[in-house]
Coordinates of C-alpha atoms in Angstrom, one line a residue:
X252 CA 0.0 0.0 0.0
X253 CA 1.2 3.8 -0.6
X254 CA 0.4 4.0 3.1
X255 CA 1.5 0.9 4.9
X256 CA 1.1 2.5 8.5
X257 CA -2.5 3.1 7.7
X258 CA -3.2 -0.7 7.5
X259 CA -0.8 -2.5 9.2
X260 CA -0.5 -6.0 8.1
X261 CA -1.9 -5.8 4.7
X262 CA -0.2 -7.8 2.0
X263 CA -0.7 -7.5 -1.7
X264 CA -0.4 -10.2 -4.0
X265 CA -0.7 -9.9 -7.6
X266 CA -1.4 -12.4 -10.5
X267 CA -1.4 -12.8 -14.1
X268 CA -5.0 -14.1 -15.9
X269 CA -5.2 -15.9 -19.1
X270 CA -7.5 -14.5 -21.5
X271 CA -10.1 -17.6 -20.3
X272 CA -9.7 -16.4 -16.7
X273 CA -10.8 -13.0 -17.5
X274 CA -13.9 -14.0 -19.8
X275 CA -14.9 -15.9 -17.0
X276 CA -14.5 -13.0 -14.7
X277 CA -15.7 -10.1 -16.4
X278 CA -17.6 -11.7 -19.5
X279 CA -21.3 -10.5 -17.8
X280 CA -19.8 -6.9 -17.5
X281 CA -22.9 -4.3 -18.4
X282 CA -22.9 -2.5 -20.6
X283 CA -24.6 1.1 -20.3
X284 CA -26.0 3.6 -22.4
X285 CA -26.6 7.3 -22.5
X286 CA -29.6 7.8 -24.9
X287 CA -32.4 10.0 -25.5
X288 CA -34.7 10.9 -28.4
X289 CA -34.9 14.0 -29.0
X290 CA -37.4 14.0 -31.9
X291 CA -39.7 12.7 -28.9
X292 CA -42.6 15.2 -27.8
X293 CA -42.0 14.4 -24.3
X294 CA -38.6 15.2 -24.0
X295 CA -38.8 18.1 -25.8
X296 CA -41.3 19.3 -23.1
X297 CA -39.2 18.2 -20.6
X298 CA -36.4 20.5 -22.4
X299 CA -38.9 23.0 -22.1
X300 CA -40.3 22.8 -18.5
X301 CA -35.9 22.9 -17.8
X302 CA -35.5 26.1 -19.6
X303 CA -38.2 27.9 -18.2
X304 CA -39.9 27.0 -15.3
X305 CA -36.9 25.0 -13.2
X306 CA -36.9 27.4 -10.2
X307 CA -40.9 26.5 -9.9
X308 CA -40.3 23.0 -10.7
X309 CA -37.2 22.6 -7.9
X310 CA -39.7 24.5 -5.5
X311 CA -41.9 22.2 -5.9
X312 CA -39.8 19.2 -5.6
X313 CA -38.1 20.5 -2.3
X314 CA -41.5 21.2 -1.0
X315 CA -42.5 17.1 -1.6
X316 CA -38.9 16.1 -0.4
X317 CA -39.6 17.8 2.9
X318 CA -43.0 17.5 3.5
X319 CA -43.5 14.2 1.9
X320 CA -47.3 13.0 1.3
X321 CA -49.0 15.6 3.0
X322 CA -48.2 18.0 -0.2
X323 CA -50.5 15.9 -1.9
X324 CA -53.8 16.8 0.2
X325 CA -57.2 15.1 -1.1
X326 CA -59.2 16.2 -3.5
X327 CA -61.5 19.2 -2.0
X328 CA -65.5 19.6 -2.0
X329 CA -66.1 21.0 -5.6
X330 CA -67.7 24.5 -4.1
X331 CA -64.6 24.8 -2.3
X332 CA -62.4 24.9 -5.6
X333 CA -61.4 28.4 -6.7
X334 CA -62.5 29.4 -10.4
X335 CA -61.2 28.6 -13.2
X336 CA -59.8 32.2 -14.1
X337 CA -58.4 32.5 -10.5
X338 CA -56.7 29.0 -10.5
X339 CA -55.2 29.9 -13.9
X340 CA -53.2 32.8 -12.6
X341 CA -52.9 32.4 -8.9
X342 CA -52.6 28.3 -8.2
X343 CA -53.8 27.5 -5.1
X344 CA -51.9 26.7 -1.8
X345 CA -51.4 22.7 -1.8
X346 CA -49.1 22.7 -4.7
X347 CA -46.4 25.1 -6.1
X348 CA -46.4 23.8 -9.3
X349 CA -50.2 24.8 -10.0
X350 CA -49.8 28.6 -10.9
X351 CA -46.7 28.1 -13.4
X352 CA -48.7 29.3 -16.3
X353 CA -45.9 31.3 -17.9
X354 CA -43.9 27.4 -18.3
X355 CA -46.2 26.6 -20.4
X356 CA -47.0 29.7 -22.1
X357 CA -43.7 30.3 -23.3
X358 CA -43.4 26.4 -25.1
X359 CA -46.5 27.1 -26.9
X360 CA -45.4 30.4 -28.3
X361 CA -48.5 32.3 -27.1
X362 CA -51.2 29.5 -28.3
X363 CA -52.2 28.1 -24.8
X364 CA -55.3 29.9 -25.1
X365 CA -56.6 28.0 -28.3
X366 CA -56.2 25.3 -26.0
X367 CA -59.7 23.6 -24.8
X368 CA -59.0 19.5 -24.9
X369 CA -56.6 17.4 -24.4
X370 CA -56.3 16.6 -28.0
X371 CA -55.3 20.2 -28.4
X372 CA -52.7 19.9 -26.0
X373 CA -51.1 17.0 -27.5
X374 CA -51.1 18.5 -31.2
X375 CA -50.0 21.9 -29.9
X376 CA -47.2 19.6 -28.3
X377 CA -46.1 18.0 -30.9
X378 CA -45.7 20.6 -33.3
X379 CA -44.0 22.1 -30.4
X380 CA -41.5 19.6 -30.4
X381 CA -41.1 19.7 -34.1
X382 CA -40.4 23.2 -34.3
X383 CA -38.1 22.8 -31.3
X384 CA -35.6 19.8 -32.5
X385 CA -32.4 20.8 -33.7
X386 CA -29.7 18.5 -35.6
X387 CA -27.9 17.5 -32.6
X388 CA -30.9 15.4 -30.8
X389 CA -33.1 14.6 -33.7
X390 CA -33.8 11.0 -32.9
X391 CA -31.9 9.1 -36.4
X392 CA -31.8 5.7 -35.3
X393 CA -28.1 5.3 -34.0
X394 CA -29.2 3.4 -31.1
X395 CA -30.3 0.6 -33.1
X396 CA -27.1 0.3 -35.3
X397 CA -24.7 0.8 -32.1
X398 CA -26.5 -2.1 -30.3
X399 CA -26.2 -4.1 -33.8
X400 CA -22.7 -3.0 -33.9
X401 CA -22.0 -4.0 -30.2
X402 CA -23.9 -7.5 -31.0
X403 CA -21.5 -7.9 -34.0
X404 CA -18.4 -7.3 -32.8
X405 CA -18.3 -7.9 -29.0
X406 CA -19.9 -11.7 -29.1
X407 CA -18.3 -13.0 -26.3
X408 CA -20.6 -10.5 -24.1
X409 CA -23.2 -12.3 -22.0
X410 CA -24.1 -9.5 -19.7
X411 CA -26.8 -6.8 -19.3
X412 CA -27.3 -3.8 -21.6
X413 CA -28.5 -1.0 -20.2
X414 CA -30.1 1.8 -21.6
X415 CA -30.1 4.7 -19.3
X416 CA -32.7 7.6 -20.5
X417 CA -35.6 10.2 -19.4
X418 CA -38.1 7.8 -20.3
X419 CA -37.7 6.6 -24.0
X420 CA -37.9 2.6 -24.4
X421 CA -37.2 2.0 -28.0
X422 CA -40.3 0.2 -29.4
X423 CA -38.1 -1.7 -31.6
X424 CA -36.3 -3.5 -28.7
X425 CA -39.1 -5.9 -28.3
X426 CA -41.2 -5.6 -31.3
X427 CA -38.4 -6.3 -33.9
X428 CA -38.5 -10.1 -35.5
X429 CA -35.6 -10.7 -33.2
X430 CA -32.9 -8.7 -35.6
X431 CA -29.9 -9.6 -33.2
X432 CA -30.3 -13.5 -33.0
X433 CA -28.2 -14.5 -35.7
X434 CA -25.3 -11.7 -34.9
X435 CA -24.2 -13.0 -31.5
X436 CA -22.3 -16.1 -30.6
X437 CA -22.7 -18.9 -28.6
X438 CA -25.6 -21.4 -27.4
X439 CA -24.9 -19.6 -23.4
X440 CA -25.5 -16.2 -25.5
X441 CA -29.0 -17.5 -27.5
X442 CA -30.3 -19.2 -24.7
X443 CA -30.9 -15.3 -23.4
X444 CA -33.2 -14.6 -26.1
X445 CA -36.6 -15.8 -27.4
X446 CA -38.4 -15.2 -30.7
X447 CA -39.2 -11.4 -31.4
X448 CA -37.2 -9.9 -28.0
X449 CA -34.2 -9.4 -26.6
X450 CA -34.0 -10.2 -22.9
X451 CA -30.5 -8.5 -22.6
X452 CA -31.5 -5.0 -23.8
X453 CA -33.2 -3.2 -20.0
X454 CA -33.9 0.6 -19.7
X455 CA -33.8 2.5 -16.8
X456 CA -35.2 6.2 -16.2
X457 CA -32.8 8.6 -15.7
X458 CA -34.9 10.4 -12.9
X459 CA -34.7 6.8 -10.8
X460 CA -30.2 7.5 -10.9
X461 CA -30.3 10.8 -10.9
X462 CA -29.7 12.6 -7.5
X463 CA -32.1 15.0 -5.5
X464 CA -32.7 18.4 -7.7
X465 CA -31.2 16.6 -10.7
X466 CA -33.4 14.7 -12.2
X467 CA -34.8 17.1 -14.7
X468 CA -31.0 18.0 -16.1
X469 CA -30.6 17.8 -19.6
X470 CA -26.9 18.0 -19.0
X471 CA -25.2 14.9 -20.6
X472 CA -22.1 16.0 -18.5
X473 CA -24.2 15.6 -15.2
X474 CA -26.4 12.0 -16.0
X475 CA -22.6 10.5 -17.2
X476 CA -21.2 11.0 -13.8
X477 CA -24.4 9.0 -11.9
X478 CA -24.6 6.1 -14.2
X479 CA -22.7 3.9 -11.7
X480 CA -26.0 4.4 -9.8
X481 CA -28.0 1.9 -11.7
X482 CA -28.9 -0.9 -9.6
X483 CA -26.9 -3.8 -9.3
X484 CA -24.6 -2.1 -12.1
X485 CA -21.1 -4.5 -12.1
X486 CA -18.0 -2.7 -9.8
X487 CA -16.6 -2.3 -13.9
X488 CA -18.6 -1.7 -17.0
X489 CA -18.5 -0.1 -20.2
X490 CA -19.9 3.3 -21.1
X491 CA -21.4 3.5 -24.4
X492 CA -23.7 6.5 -26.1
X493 CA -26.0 6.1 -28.7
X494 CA -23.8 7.6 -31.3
X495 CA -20.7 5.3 -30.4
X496 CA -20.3 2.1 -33.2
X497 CA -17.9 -1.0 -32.5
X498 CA -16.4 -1.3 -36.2
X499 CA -13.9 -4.5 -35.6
X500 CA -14.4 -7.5 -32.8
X501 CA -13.1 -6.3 -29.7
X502 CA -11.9 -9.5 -27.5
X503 CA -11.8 -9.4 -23.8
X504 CA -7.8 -8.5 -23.5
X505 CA -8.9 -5.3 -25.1
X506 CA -10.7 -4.0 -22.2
X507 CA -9.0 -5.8 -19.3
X508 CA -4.9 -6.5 -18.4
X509 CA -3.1 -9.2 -17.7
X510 CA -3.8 -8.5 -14.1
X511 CA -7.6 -8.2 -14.1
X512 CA -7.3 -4.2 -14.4
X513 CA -9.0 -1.9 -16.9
X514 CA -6.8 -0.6 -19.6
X515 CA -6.9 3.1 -19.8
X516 CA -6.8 4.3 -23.3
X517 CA -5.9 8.5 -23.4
X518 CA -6.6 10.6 -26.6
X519 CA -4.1 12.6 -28.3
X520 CA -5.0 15.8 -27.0
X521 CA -3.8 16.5 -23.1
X522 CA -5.8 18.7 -21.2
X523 CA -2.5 20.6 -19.7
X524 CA -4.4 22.6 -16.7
X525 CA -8.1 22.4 -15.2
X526 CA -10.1 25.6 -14.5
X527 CA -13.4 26.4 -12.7
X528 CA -15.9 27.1 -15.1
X529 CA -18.5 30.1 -14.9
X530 CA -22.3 29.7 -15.3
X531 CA -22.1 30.0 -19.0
X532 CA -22.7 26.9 -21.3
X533 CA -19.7 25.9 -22.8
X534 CA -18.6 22.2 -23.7
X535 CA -15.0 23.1 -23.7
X536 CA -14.9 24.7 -20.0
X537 CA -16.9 22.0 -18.5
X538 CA -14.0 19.4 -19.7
X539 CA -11.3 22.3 -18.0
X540 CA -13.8 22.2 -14.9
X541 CA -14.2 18.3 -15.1
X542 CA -10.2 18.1 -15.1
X543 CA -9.8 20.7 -12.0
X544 CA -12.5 18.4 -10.3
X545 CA -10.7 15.7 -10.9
X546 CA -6.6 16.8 -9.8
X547 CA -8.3 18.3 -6.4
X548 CA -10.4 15.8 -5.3
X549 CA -7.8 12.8 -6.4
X550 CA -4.6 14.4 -6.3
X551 CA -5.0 17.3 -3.7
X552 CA -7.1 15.5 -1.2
X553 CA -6.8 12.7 0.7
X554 CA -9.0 9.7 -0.1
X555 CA -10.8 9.8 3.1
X556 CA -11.4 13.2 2.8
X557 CA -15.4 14.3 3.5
X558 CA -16.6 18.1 2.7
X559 CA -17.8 19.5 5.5
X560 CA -20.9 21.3 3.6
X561 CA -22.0 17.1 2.9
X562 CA -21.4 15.9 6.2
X563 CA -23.8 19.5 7.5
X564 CA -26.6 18.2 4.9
X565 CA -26.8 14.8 5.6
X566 CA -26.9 15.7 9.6
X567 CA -30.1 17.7 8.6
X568 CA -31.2 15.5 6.5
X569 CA -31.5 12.9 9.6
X570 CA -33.2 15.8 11.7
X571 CA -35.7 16.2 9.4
X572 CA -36.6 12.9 8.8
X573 CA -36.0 12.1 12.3
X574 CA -39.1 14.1 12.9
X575 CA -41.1 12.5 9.9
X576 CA -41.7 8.7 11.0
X577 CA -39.4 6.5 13.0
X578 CA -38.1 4.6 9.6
X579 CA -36.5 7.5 8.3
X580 CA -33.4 7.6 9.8
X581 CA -32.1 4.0 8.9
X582 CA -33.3 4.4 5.4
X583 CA -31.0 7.3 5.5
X584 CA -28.3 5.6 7.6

């Protein structure tokens, strides 16, 4: 160890694998993705509801992470209701969502008021969305072909993949006349799949990994850096977007060593110096900011180290729960 008087006694062995060894040890690896449709209506409501109504929506949410069910009171006697024109503008008390009329105001460009059924809402939406798409999220298929690609080329994979996303399940997953059967290996592999679905492929919701007052971020930056909080993800797995393609067959001494550790592969470019970023959006000072992060908290401070700010909100965090219910504070703990 670096520090041997911090663990007195400990002994390190080390040991070489043979290719076999490590198929056997890391062949059910998962596999995750990043995706999202952005052609979707949903999302691009969601995108929406982000740009201009967060502080409402994050008032809102702290509100129900505080004061759990009771936000959520039942429904009142209908005389007791305020009018429609009043609830419209004002909201009412038991929610601090209702009220947020400029949200949705601003997605529909000034047409909420032609707006008198559901089926109005939902075409308003969509052409909404349409006219809100750009070139970088337009949904184009990739996710199929990098999964076909992964299928190809990877064959000795026999673990979950894992599509992480705010809500999109590709239909094509399960309703496709099982179009990866005959691109993946062995009998251990096929056994994993019957006619028409592919039991392999899972998708999670970004908003069940994402942390408290982040599940609405848009921010691929931010939902990369939580992925590890899928449940029952593997200690190591592979990272994969929906616009990454394997183009040759990758075999297991590719992603592992000789010693059962990951192989780091670097870029060309080195980032010489980190730098905190301002509040601007900017891909290339976010990478600067995700390089300070990363010399300070691994380089500068000491593994053990705990911020104090964390340690204060997680000791108010078990005060207010503490005086919620009695099961509380061990969920927390």
């Amino acid at each position: 160890p670096e520090e041997a008087q911090r663990l007195p006694g400990l002994q390190i062995q080390r040991r070489t694998f043979t290719p076999a060894e490590l198929l056997a040890r890391f062949g059910d690896t998962d596999i995750v993705y990043s995706f999202v449709n952005g052609s979707e209506v949903n999302h691009e409501y969601r995108k929406a509801m982000v740009k201009y109504c967060i502080d409402t929506v994050l008032l809102a949410e702290n509100a129900s992470y505080v004061m759990g069910p009771t936000l959520l009171v039942p429904t009142p006697d209908p005389a007791e209701l305020p009018s429609r024109a009043t609830a419209s503008t004002q909201g009412t008390r038991s929610h601090p969502l209702l009220g947020s009329d400029h949200c949705t105001r601003a997605f529909f460009k000034g047409g909420l008021d032609r707006i008198h059924t559901v089926r109005d809402f939902l075409r308003a939406a969509e052409a909404a969305a349409r006219r809100g798409v750009d070139n970088r999220d337009r949904e184009t298929d990739e996710l199929r072909h990098s999964l076909r690609s992964l299928e190809q080329h990877v064959r000795w994979h026999r673990g979950r993949v894992v599509v992480v996303s705010p809500g999109h399940h590709p239909t094509w997953v399960d309703g496709a006349k099982n179009f990866l059967a005959g691109l993946c290996g062995d009998a251990r592999v096929q056994a994993l799949r019957s006619s028409g679905t592919h039991l392999r492929v899972t998708t999670v919701h970004q908003d069940a990994v994402m942390p408290y007052g982040m599940r609405l971020t848009v921010d691929s930056h931010v939902i990369e850096q939580h992925l590890w909080r899928v449940r029952n993800m593997t200690a190591v797995h592979v990272y994969m977007n929906d616009d990454y393609f394997v183009n040759r067959d990758v075999a297991i001494t590719d992603l592992f060593n000789e010693y059962g550790g990951t192989i780091v592969r670097t870029e060309k470019g080195v980032i010489p110096a980190g730098a905190v970023a301002d509040h601007s959006v900017s891909w290339a000072k976010g990478v600067r900011h995700t390089q300070q992060f990363n010399t300070h908290e691994l380089d500068v401070l000491h593994e053990d180290y705990l911020p104090e700010a964390l340690a204060t909100m997680w000791d108010r965090l078990r005060r207010v729960h503490r005086g919620g219910h009695a099961g509380a504070e061990a969920l927390i703990s």
